Amino acid sequence: MHTAARAFETAWGLTPMSPLDRTARRAPVTGEREKAARRGLPEAARESLQRTVREAAARATGTTDFLTRLRDAGLRVREHHDENGALNGYAVALPGDRADRGTRPVWFSGRTLAYDLSLPRIRERFHPAIAPADLALAHTRIREAAHLLTQAGRAEGAGDVAALGDLLAVAAATSPTPVRDQIRAAAAAFEQASRAPGTRTLHGAARAHFKASAQALEHAPRTARGGGAPAVLNLLIALVEAVEAATAWHRAQEHDAQTRAAAQAAALLREAATLTGAPPPTRPTRNVPRTVRVTPAAGRGPATAPPVTGVPPRPNPGPGPGRSR
């Protein structure tokens, strides 16, 4: 249908609409939802597998590490090898999820879960391990990456937002309980924003900062990851700055669906920040200017990016001693 629509637009001189860019989230079909309901499960198998595989891909530093993480998460894993014995694909299944009257597992290849979860696309995202796992440095790296993203071109920015999606997936898995649901929802909302249509490169400076920060979140001691409300708030402020930079970049490239997804993720992260119960820092901690310039899409003229603030609204302290309403 998309191909036919493009042909009609060309033949009749119509304004071209967005092409099929293969970035939309692959939702469970009706049968999968009904099966989950019959089994009393909160979500379909496809959704559980998407989240688990995405988290493993975000954390892994190599193919063996990735497959090991899938098995450690309790998934059944089936490897696919070419005629020379080289691994060129994989499939996963949830234990207990079976078809044909229980005679076989229901397998999902990475590509059928999401366009960016095929083995070649996952391998593009691997990054060498970073040491030491310094959370304070992670906050700084996220802010620096947000600033670099505002200056990125079309191909470089596509790789940067992919790495930011990985960072949000790790943040959701390692965040403290009071804000975990909001950060997990933000990571899910940002998923489409992490898949930019068109060409991309995955070797930018912003990408390296995002990947290093994700590894710091995973490998830092659990007590350091919690760090109390101020530490969580600092992380959330940095993530908001990064996601707002991604929103501005997508808007400049005229990626409408990705812009909406990133804006929704930023709103959810601000909501998480209000749940920390800590006031924002009294000193400015940003490295990103309040107004940024984003490289527009080639051939589409200048695009004006909105201000990037990245700071959640200060909660109203309410009346206190010596205050009047």
XYZ file of C-alpha atoms in Angstrom:
325
model
C 0.000 0.000 0.000
C 2.855 2.387 0.768
C 4.494 1.603 -2.574
C 1.231 2.243 -4.427
C 0.709 5.514 -2.551
C 4.184 6.748 -3.511
C 3.432 5.942 -7.172
C 0.148 7.908 -7.092
C 1.895 10.880 -5.464
C 4.488 10.930 -8.235
C 2.001 10.448 -11.077
C -0.442 13.115 -9.897
C 2.032 15.623 -8.474
C 0.769 15.245 -4.897
C 2.685 16.230 -1.797
C 4.718 13.155 -0.763
C 3.812 11.752 2.632
C 6.147 9.936 5.012
C 7.501 6.703 3.494
C 7.443 3.367 5.287
C 10.496 3.900 7.480
C 10.291 0.674 9.519
C 10.589 2.429 12.876
C 7.133 1.811 14.372
C 6.845 -0.492 17.361
C 5.631 -3.996 16.537
C 2.596 -4.549 18.751
C 1.147 -7.971 19.608
C -1.635 -9.191 17.334
C -5.092 -9.981 18.661
C -4.409 -13.699 19.027
C -1.299 -13.043 21.122
C -3.219 -10.743 23.472
C -6.067 -13.223 23.842
C -3.611 -16.014 24.593
C -1.994 -13.928 27.340
C -5.424 -13.182 28.828
C -6.323 -16.893 28.877
C -3.077 -17.666 30.682
C -3.621 -14.849 33.170
C -0.482 -12.993 32.053
C -0.212 -9.192 32.337
C 1.194 -8.838 28.812
C 1.660 -10.832 25.626
C 4.784 -12.946 25.131
C 5.978 -10.620 22.363
C 6.000 -7.639 24.745
C 7.907 -9.505 27.450
C 10.466 -10.716 24.922
C 10.878 -7.250 23.381
C 11.728 -5.698 26.739
C 14.076 -8.492 27.833
C 15.955 -8.660 24.520
C 16.253 -4.865 24.314
C 17.703 -4.684 27.810
C 20.207 -7.463 27.045
C 21.230 -5.732 23.811
C 21.686 -2.414 25.625
C 24.000 -3.972 28.211
C 25.967 -6.443 26.092
C 29.482 -5.770 24.846
C 29.623 -8.667 22.363
C 27.625 -11.446 20.737
C 28.500 -14.101 23.329
C 27.693 -11.691 26.149
C 24.346 -10.882 24.510
C 23.293 -14.537 24.157
C 24.433 -15.307 27.697
C 22.323 -12.451 29.053
C 19.275 -13.799 27.223
C 19.720 -17.236 28.786
C 20.430 -15.758 32.229
C 17.139 -13.855 31.928
C 15.352 -17.203 31.622
C 14.621 -17.167 27.885
C 14.956 -20.123 25.555
C 17.484 -19.222 22.850
C 17.927 -20.827 19.443
C 20.966 -19.881 17.385
C 21.054 -19.833 13.593
C 24.320 -20.525 11.761
C 25.189 -20.199 8.098
C 26.738 -22.923 5.950
C 30.187 -22.016 7.298
C 29.098 -22.322 10.907
C 29.083 -18.580 11.611
C 26.290 -17.238 13.792
C 23.989 -15.043 11.691
C 20.740 -14.958 13.645
C 18.859 -15.982 16.757
C 15.352 -16.633 18.062
C 13.900 -16.534 21.569
C 10.910 -18.067 23.317
C 9.318 -17.716 26.723
C 9.306 -20.881 28.833
C 5.793 -22.298 28.835
C 4.695 -20.391 25.734
C 3.840 -23.208 23.337
C 1.748 -23.807 20.218
C 0.251 -26.770 18.331
C -1.370 -28.208 21.464
C 1.792 -27.734 23.457
C 4.068 -29.636 21.100
C 6.481 -26.804 20.231
C 7.737 -23.499 21.681
C 6.629 -20.234 20.068
C 9.835 -18.762 18.665
C 10.361 -15.097 17.770
C 13.361 -14.054 15.719
C 14.974 -10.790 16.710
C 13.752 -9.047 13.575
C 10.144 -10.074 14.187
C 10.338 -8.531 17.670
C 11.597 -5.158 16.413
C 13.438 -3.818 13.383
C 16.492 -2.940 15.468
C 16.661 -6.260 17.357
C 17.996 -8.346 14.479
C 21.477 -9.707 15.179
C 23.255 -7.423 12.640
C 21.604 -4.314 14.127
C 22.408 -5.402 17.676
C 26.037 -6.009 16.762
C 26.263 -2.423 15.497
C 25.506 -1.210 19.011
C 28.185 -3.124 20.922
C 30.684 -0.913 22.711
C 33.843 -1.889 24.616
C 33.594 -2.003 28.404
C 34.345 1.260 30.201
C 36.084 1.456 33.565
C 35.776 2.700 36.209
C 32.000 2.806 36.690
C 31.751 6.389 37.944
C 28.175 7.610 38.345
C 29.203 11.229 38.858
C 31.115 11.057 35.590
C 28.085 9.376 33.991
C 25.938 12.416 34.777
C 28.533 14.677 33.189
C 28.846 12.437 30.146
C 25.079 12.446 29.580
C 25.004 16.244 29.615
C 27.985 16.452 27.276
C 26.325 13.946 24.951
C 23.124 16.024 24.959
C 25.140 19.060 23.876
C 26.877 17.065 21.128
C 23.519 15.747 19.896
C 22.274 19.283 19.336
C 25.180 19.766 16.911
C 24.949 16.386 15.185
C 24.209 15.919 11.520
C 21.568 13.613 10.122
C 23.609 10.382 10.058
C 25.532 10.998 13.297
C 22.417 11.950 15.238
C 20.699 8.720 14.222
C 23.419 6.734 15.948
C 23.309 9.018 18.981
C 19.575 8.568 19.600
C 19.998 4.793 19.234
C 22.574 4.851 22.044
C 20.311 7.094 24.128
C 17.583 4.470 23.777
C 19.995 1.862 25.151
C 20.851 4.147 28.072
C 17.171 4.570 28.962
C 16.668 0.788 28.857
C 19.513 0.287 31.337
C 18.307 3.178 33.519
C 14.865 1.577 33.698
C 16.333 -1.752 34.795
C 18.656 -0.269 37.452
C 16.509 2.570 38.823
C 15.163 2.539 42.388
C 11.636 1.294 42.982
C 9.875 4.663 43.548
C 10.646 5.855 40.018
C 11.094 2.573 38.167
C 7.648 2.482 36.567
C 7.995 6.012 35.189
C 11.497 5.427 33.811
C 10.419 2.108 32.295
C 7.475 3.870 30.631
C 9.820 6.600 29.366
C 12.164 3.984 27.885
C 9.226 2.299 26.155
C 7.949 5.640 24.838
C 11.405 6.564 23.507
C 11.790 3.257 21.685
C 10.571 4.582 18.322
C 12.633 7.750 18.777
C 15.733 5.553 19.035
C 15.087 4.279 15.487
C 15.658 7.128 13.055
C 14.754 6.535 9.407
C 17.436 6.800 6.756
C 21.196 6.409 6.945
C 23.070 6.465 10.219
C 26.511 6.085 11.718
C 27.098 4.567 15.140
C 30.497 6.023 15.931
C 29.778 9.565 17.126
C 31.114 11.235 20.266
C 27.637 11.519 21.790
C 27.069 7.802 21.270
C 30.274 6.970 23.145
C 29.174 9.097 26.110
C 25.725 7.490 26.212
C 27.149 3.954 26.054
C 29.734 4.696 28.747
C 27.011 6.095 30.993
C 24.878 2.985 30.486
C 27.790 0.780 31.537
C 28.396 2.971 34.591
C 24.771 2.541 35.658
C 24.973 -1.216 35.300
C 28.328 -1.844 36.955
C 28.228 0.699 39.775
C 27.439 -0.844 43.180
C 23.720 -1.003 43.942
C 24.140 1.396 46.859
C 25.744 3.925 44.528
C 23.008 3.468 41.933
C 20.423 4.349 44.558
C 22.421 7.170 46.078
C 19.375 8.770 47.665
C 16.953 11.237 46.148
C 19.565 13.866 45.137
C 21.589 11.343 43.101
C 18.475 10.015 41.374
C 17.316 13.559 40.649
C 20.696 14.455 39.102
C 20.450 11.429 36.830
C 16.888 12.275 35.811
C 17.779 15.895 35.050
C 20.632 14.708 32.833
C 18.329 12.240 31.065
C 15.687 14.932 30.504
C 18.317 17.171 28.899
C 19.395 14.337 26.621
C 15.856 13.365 25.616
C 14.901 16.997 24.942
C 18.000 17.313 22.748
C 16.824 14.202 20.880
C 13.364 15.752 20.515
C 14.869 18.880 18.985
C 17.072 16.832 16.650
C 14.137 14.745 15.393
C 12.038 17.886 14.915
C 14.805 19.437 12.826
C 14.914 16.323 10.645
C 11.095 16.401 10.320
C 10.694 12.977 11.942
C 7.178 13.539 13.239
C 6.595 10.158 14.878
C 10.004 10.187 16.561
C 9.488 13.748 17.781
C 6.230 12.793 19.475
C 7.794 9.676 21.024
C 10.763 11.609 22.439
C 8.524 14.373 23.821
C 6.384 11.774 25.601
C 9.510 10.183 27.108
C 10.714 13.569 28.373
C 7.352 14.200 30.061
C 7.532 10.828 31.816
C 11.064 11.512 33.040
C 9.953 14.866 34.470
C 7.146 13.038 36.261
C 9.709 10.627 37.707
C 11.774 13.594 38.916
C 8.830 14.938 40.909
C 8.592 11.593 42.722
C 12.115 11.797 44.139
C 10.927 14.226 46.820
C 14.160 16.213 46.518
C 14.382 19.809 45.319
C 16.416 20.496 42.187
C 20.056 21.466 42.733
C 20.556 25.110 43.748
C 23.481 25.498 41.375
C 23.160 25.070 37.630
C 24.699 21.756 36.626
C 24.059 21.851 32.907
C 26.586 22.036 30.128
C 23.856 22.396 27.510
C 22.903 25.984 26.606
C 19.280 26.963 27.092
C 18.910 27.607 23.375
C 20.561 25.213 20.956
C 21.024 25.026 17.225
C 20.247 21.728 15.539
C 21.428 20.762 12.075
C 18.317 20.618 9.848
C 17.526 17.903 7.371
C 19.381 18.260 4.093
C 17.444 20.206 1.514
C 14.634 21.179 3.840
C 15.689 24.631 4.861
C 16.477 25.927 8.316
C 14.700 24.554 11.309
C 14.381 26.330 14.604
C 14.769 24.138 17.639
C 12.813 24.905 20.789
C 14.680 25.785 23.969
C 16.248 22.815 25.708
C 15.750 23.228 29.421
C 15.986 19.708 30.799
C 15.087 20.815 34.356
C 11.903 19.473 35.881
C 9.590 22.097 37.406
C 10.427 22.880 41.013
C 7.727 21.399 43.238
C 5.578 23.910 45.112
C 6.819 23.852 48.722
C 3.455 25.085 50.010
C 3.007 27.431 52.930
C 5.511 27.123 55.721
C 6.742 29.130 58.676
C 6.683 32.818 57.903
C 4.885 32.306 54.553
C 1.471 33.494 53.530
C -0.765 32.076 50.845
